[in-house]
Coordinates of C-alpha atoms in Angstrom, one line a residue:
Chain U
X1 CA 79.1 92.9 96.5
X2 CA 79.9 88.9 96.7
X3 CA 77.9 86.3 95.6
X4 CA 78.5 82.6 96.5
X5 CA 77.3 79.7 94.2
X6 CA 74.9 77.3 96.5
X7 CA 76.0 74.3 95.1
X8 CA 79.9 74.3 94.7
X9 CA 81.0 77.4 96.8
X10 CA 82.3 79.5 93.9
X11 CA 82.8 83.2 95.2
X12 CA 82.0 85.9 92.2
X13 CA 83.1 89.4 93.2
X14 CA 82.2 92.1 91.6
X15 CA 85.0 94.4 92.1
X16 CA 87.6 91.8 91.4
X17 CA 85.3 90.7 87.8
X18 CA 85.0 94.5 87.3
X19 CA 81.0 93.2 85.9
X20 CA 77.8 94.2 88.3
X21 CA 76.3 90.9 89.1
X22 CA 73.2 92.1 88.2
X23 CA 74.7 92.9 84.5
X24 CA 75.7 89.2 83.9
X25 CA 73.7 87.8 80.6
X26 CA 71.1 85.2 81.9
X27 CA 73.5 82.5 80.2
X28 CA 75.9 83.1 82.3
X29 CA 76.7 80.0 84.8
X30 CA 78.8 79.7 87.4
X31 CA 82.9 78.9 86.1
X32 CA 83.2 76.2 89.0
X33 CA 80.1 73.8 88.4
X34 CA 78.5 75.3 85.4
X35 CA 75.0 75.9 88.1
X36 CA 72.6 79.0 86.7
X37 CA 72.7 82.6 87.5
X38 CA 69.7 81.8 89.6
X39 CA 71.9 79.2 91.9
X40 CA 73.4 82.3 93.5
X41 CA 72.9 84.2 96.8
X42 CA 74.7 87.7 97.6
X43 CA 77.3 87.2 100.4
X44 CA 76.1 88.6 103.9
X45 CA 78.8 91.9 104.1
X46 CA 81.7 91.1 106.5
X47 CA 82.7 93.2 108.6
X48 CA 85.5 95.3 107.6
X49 CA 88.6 94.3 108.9
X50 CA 90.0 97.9 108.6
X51 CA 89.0 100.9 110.5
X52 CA 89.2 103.7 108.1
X53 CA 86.4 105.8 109.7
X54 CA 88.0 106.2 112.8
X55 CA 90.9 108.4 113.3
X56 CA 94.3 106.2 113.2
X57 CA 98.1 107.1 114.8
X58 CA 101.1 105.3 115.0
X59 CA 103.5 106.5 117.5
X60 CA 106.9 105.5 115.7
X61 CA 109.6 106.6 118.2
X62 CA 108.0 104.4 120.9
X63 CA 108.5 100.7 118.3
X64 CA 111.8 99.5 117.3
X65 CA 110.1 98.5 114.0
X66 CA 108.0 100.7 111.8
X67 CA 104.5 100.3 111.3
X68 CA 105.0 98.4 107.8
X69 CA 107.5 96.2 109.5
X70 CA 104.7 95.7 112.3
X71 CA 102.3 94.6 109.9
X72 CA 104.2 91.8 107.9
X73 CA 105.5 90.8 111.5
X74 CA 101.7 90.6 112.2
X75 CA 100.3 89.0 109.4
X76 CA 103.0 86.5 109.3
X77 CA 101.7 85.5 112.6
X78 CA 98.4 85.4 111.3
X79 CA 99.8 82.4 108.5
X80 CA 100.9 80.7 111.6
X81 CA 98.3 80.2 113.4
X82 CA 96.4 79.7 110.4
X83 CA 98.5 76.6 109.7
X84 CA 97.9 75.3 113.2
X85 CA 94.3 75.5 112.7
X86 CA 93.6 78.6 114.8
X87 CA 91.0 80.2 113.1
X88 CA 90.0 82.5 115.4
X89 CA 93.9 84.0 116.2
X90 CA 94.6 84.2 112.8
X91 CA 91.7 86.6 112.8
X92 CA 92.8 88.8 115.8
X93 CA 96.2 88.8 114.5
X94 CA 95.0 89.6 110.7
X95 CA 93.1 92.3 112.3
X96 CA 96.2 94.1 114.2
X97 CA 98.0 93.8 111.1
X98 CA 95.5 95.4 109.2
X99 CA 95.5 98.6 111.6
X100 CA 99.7 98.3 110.7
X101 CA 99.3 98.2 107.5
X102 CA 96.6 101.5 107.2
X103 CA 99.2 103.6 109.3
X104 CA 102.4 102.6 107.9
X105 CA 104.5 105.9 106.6
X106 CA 103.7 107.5 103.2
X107 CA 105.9 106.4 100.8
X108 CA 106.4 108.5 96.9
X109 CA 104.8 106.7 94.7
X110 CA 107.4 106.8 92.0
X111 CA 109.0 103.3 90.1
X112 CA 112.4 104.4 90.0
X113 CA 112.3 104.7 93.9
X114 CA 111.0 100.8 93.5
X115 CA 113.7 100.7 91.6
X116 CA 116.2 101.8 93.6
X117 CA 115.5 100.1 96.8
X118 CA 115.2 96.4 94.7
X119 CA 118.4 97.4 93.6
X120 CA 119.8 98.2 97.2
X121 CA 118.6 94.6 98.2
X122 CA 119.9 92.8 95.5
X123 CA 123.9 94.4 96.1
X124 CA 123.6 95.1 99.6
X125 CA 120.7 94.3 101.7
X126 CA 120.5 91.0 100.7
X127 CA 124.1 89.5 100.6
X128 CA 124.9 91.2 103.8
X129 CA 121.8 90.0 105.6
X130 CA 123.3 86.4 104.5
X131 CA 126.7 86.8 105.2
X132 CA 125.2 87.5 108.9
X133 CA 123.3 84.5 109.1
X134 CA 126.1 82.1 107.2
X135 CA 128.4 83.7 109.9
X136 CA 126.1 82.2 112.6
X137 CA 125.4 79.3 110.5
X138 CA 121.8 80.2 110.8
X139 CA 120.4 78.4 107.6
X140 CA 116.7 79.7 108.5
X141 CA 117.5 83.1 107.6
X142 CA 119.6 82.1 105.0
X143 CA 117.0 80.7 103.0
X144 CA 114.6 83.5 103.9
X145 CA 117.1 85.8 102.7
X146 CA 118.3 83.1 99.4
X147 CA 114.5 83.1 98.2
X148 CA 114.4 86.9 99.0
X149 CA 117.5 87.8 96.8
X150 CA 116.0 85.6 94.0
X151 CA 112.7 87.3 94.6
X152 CA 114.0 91.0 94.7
X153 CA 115.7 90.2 91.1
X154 CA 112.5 89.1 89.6
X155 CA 110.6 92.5 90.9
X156 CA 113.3 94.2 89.4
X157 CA 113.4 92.4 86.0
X158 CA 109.5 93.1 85.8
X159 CA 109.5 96.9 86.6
X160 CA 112.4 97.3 84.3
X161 CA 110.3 95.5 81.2
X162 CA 107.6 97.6 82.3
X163 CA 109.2 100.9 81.9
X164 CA 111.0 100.2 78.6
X165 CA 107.1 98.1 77.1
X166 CA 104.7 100.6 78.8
X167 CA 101.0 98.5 79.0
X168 CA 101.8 96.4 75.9
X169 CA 103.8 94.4 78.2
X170 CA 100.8 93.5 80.5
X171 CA 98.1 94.4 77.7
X172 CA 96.9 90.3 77.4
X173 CA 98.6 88.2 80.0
X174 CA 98.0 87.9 83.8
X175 CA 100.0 88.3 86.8
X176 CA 100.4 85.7 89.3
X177 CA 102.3 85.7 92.6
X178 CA 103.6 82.7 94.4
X179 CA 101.5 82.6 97.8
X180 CA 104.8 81.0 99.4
X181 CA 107.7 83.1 98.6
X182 CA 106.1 86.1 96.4
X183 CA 107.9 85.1 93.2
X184 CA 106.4 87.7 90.6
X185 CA 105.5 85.6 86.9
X186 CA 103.8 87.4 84.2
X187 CA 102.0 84.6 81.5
X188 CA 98.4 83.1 81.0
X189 CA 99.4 80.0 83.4
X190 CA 101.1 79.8 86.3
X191 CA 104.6 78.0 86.0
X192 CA 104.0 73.9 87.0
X193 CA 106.5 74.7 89.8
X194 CA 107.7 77.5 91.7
X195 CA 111.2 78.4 90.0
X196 CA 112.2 80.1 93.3
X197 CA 110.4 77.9 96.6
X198 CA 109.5 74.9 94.2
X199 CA 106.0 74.6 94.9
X200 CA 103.7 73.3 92.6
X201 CA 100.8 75.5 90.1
X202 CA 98.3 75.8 92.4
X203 CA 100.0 77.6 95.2
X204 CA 99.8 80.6 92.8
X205 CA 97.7 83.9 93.4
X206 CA 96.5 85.2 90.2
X207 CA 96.3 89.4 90.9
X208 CA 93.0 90.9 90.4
Chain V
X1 CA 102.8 64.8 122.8
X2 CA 99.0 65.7 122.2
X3 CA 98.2 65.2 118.5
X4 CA 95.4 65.5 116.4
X5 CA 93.9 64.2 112.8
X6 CA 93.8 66.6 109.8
X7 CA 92.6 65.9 106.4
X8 CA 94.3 67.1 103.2
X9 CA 91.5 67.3 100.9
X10 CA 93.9 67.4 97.9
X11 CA 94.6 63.9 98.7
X12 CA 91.5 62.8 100.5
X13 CA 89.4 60.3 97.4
X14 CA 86.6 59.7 99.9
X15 CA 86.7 56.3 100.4
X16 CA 85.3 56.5 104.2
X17 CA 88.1 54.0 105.5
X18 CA 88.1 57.2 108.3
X19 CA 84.7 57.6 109.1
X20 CA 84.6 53.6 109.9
X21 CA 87.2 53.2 112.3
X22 CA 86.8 56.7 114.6
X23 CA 86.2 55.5 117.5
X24 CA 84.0 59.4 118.4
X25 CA 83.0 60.6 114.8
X26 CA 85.2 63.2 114.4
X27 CA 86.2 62.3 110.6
X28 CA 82.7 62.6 109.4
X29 CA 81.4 66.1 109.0
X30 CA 79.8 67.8 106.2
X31 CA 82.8 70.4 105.1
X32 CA 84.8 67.2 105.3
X33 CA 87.1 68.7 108.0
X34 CA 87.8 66.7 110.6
X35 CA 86.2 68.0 114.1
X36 CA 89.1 69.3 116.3
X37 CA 87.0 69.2 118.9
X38 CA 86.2 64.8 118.7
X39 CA 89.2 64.2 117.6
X40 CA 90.9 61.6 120.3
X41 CA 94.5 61.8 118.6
X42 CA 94.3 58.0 118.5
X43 CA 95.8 58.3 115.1
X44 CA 93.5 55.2 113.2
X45 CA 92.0 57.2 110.6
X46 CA 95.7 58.2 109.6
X47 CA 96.8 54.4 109.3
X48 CA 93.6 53.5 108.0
X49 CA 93.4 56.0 105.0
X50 CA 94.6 54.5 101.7
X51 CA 95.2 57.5 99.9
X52 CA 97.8 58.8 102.8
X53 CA 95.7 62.0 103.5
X54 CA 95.4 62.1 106.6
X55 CA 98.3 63.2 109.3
X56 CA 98.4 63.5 112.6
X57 CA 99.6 67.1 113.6
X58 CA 100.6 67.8 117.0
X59 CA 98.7 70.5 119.3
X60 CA 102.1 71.9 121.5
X61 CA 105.3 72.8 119.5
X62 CA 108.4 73.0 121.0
X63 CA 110.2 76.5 121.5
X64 CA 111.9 77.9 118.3
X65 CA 115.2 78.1 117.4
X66 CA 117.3 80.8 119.3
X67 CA 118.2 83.4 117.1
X68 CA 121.4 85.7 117.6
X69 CA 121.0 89.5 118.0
X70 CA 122.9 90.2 115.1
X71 CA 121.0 88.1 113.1
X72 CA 117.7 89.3 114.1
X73 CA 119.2 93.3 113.5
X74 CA 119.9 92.0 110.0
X75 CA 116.6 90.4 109.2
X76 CA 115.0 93.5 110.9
X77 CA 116.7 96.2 107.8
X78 CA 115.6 93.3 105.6
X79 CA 112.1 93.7 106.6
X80 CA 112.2 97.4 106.8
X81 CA 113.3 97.4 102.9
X82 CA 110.6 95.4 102.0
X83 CA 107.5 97.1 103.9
X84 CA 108.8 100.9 102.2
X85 CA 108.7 98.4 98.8
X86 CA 104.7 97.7 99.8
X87 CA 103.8 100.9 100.6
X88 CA 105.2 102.3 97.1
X89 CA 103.8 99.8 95.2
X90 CA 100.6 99.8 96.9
X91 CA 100.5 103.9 96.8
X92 CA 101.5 103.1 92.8
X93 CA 99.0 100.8 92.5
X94 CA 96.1 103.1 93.9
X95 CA 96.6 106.6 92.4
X96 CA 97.2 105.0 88.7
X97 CA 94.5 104.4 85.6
X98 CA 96.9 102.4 83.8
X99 CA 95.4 98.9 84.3
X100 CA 98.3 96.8 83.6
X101 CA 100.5 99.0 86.0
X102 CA 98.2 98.5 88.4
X103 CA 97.7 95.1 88.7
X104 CA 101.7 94.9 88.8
X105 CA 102.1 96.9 91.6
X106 CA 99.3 94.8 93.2
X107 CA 101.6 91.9 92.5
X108 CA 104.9 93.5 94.2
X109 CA 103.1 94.7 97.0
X110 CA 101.6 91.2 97.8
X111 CA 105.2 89.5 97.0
X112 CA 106.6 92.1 99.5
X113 CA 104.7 91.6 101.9
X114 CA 105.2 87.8 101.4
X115 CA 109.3 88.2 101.6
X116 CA 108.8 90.5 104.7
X117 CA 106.6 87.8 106.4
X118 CA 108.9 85.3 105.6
X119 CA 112.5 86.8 106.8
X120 CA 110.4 88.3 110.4
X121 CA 109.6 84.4 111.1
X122 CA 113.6 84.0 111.2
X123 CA 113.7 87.0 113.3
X124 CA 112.4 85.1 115.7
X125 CA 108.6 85.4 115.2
X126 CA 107.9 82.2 113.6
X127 CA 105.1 80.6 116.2
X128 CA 102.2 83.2 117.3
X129 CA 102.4 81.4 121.4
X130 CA 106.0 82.0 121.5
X131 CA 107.2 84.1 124.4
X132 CA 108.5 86.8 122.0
X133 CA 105.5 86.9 120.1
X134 CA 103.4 87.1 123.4
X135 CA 105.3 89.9 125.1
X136 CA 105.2 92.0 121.9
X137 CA 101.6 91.8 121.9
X138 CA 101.7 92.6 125.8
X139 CA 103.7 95.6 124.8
X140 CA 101.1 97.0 122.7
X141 CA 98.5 96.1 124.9
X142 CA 100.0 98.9 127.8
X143 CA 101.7 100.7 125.3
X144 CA 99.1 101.8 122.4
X145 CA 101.0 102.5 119.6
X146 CA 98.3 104.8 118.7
X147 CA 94.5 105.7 117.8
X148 CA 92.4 102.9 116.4
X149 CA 95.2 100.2 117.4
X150 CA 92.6 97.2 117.9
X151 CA 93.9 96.6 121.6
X152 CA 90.7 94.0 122.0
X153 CA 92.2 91.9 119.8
X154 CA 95.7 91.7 121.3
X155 CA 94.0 90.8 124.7
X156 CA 91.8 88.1 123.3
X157 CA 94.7 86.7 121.6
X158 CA 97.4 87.0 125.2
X159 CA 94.1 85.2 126.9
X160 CA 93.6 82.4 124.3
X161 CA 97.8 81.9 123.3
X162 CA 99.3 79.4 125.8
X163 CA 102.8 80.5 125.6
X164 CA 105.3 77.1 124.6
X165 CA 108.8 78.4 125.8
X166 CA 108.0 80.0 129.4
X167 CA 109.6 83.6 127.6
X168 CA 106.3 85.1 128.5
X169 CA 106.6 87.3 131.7
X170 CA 102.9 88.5 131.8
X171 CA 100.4 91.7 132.1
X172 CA 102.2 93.6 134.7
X173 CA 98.1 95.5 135.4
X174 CA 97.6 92.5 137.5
X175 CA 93.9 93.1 136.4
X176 CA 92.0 91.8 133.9
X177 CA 88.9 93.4 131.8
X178 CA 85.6 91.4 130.9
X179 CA 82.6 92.8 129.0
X180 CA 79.5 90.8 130.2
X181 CA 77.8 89.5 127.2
X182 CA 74.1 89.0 128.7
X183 CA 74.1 92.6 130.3
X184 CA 76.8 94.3 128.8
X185 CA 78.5 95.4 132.3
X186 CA 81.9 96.0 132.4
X187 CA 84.1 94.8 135.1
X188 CA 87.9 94.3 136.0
X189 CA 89.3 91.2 138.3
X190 CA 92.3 90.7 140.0
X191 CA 94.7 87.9 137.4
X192 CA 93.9 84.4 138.0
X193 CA 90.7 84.5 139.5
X194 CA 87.7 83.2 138.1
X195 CA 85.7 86.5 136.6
X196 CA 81.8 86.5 137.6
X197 CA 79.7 89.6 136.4
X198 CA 78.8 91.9 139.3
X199 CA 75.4 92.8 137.5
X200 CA 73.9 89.2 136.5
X201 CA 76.3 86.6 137.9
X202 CA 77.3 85.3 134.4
X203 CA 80.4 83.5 134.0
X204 CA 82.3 81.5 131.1
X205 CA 81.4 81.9 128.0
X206 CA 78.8 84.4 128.9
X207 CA 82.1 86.9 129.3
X208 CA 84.1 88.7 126.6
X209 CA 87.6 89.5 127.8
X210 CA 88.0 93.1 126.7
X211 CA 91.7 94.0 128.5

């Protein structure tokens, strides 16, 4: 459940905060404005985007992309019209990229298979994706795939440390990703600016 | 070009030099976005505003930049890459107890997804009304890619996109789907003409296109 504070807006989740609502001391006040426990009202339920009761397919042979591919492709579209102030096609598109994302392939869930394909991007995938794109001096893709490369080798650096530390690594810190080009920083505070994209703090995600 | 007013509320230090010089009212609403649907695109507010807040976007965007084959097979293997990094990291991130594990795989499988978004726009799928975004959509539309593939939702979109580069060839149906929303009939008309429900006479907004 969601509950929304009726003076400043402030959205407390209870399966991000990992605390029932209803378990919160009667001290508690809202993190935003400071407003009482009292100040807040549950969330109507959304919808659900997803539709995991109904049975889903995906019919690979008859896309040139895969599903997973579809989905990025989709939700990318989604950010677009968002930034043209189309509310309601960001919605459609969010929700066709939703049904992408619940059917893409099964993957193994194993870190050195992570690994191994940030490590295929970083020697291959990525410096020949930009040796096409310099060859057609397409400088679009080439700073897709410039931010990408820089990207890939901070996933890698992380799930290295974490293999070698185990939890300690991520015991007291938190994880935030930049909203912009996914850079991956582990620390209480987000960096003041992008290292990768250059964007400033509060384009960060902080993972819940 | 058609453009309209939008406010950065980042910027925006509220001192109304906006709300005094729309000519219609559209700066002053009580989410402090400005109303798309007053806005003129005279472009005062802008001028007016001290703080530089406000800028005037515009409402068509010219077609994208062509992009070569080769480049778009490239970005395509790209993207590939990434989505099988997702779906391990999300699969990681769902079957573990380890708390800090988790919460990194949530993190690579949101930056993923990021980097995948961002190197499909320079395949060629940067605007959502561009002809190869459209026809895509169309694709699925006849083409289900499988069960529970929200086909409503591509239709509503190819009816409400207004595609900016003419690389939009259309439905090839020729017929049109509407769900009647005052009596819930369900009818087909031929493209281009104006649908009317065969059960109540509703029209406009009183229809849901379904297909």
């Amino acid at each position: 459940m969601r509950y929304i504070c009726q003076v400043c807006g402030y959205v407390y989740d209870e399966e991000a905060e990992g605390v029932l609502f209803s378990d919160l001391p009667q001290s508690w006040t809202c993190p935003m404005c400071k407003a009482p426990l009292s100040m807040f009202a549950p969330v109507e339920t959304e919808e659900k985007a997803t539709i995991q009761e109904e049975p889903v397919s995906f019919d690979g042979d008859m896309q040139k992309l895969s599903a997973g591919a579809l989905a990025a492709l989709f939700s990318n579209l989604a950010r677009g019209s968002e930034k043209q102030y189309m509310e309601k096609e960001a919605g459609l598109f969010r929700k066709i990229a939703d049904y992408f994302t619940l059917v893409s392939a099964n993957e193994n869930p194993d870190s050195s298979e992570l690994l191994s394909i940030s490590n295929g991007n970083i020697e291959k995938g990525y410096p020949d994706a930009k040796a096409v794109a310099a060859k057609h001096g397409d400088r679009g893709a080439l700073r897709a795939c410039t931010w990408g490369e820089k990207v890939e080798r901070i996933v890698k650096a992380v799930v290295e440390k974490y293999l070698s530390e185990g939890e300690d690594f991520l015991a007291d810190t938190e994880v935030w990703v930049c909203s912009i080009c996914g850079f991956v920083y582990v620390g209480n505070e987000p960096p003041a600016i992008c290292p990768v994209c250059k964007v400033p703090d509060w384009k960060f995600e902080r993972i819940v | 070009m058609k453009r309209i007013a939008v406010r950065n509320l980042r910027l925006c230090t509220k001192d109304c030099l906006c709300l005094y010089v729309c000519p219609n009212g559209a700066t002053d609403t009580e989410n402090s976005i400005i109303d798309t649907g007053k806005c003129i695109g005279c472009g005062v507010c802008a001028d007016a505003c001290p703080s530089g807040a406000i800028s005037m976007v515009p409402v068509e965007y010219p077609p994208q930049q062509k992009k070569e084959d080769e480049v778009v097979a490239a970005m395509n293997r790209v993207v590939e890459s990434k989505a099988r990094e997702e779906k391990i990291a999300r699969t990681i991130a769902e079957n573990t107890d380890k708390p800090g594990l988790r919460k990194l795989m949530k993190a690579i499988e949101r930056s993923a997804r990021l980097s995948a978004e961002d190197v499909i726009r320079e395949a060629g799928f940067m605007l959502p009304q561009s002809g190869n975004s459209m026809n895509l959509l169309s694709n699925l539309v006849e083409n289900s890619p499988g069960k529970g593939f929200p086909s409503d939702a591509a239709s509503k979109l190819l009816s409400s996109l207004k595609c900016n580069d003419g690389g939009f060839i259309g439905a090839s149906t020729g017929k049109r789907k509407y769900r009647c929303l005052l009596c819930q009939a369900v009818f087909e008309v031929e493209e281009g003409e104006e649908p009317v429900c065969p059960m109540c006479g509703a029209k406009g907004k009183d229809l849901e296109i379904i297909g």
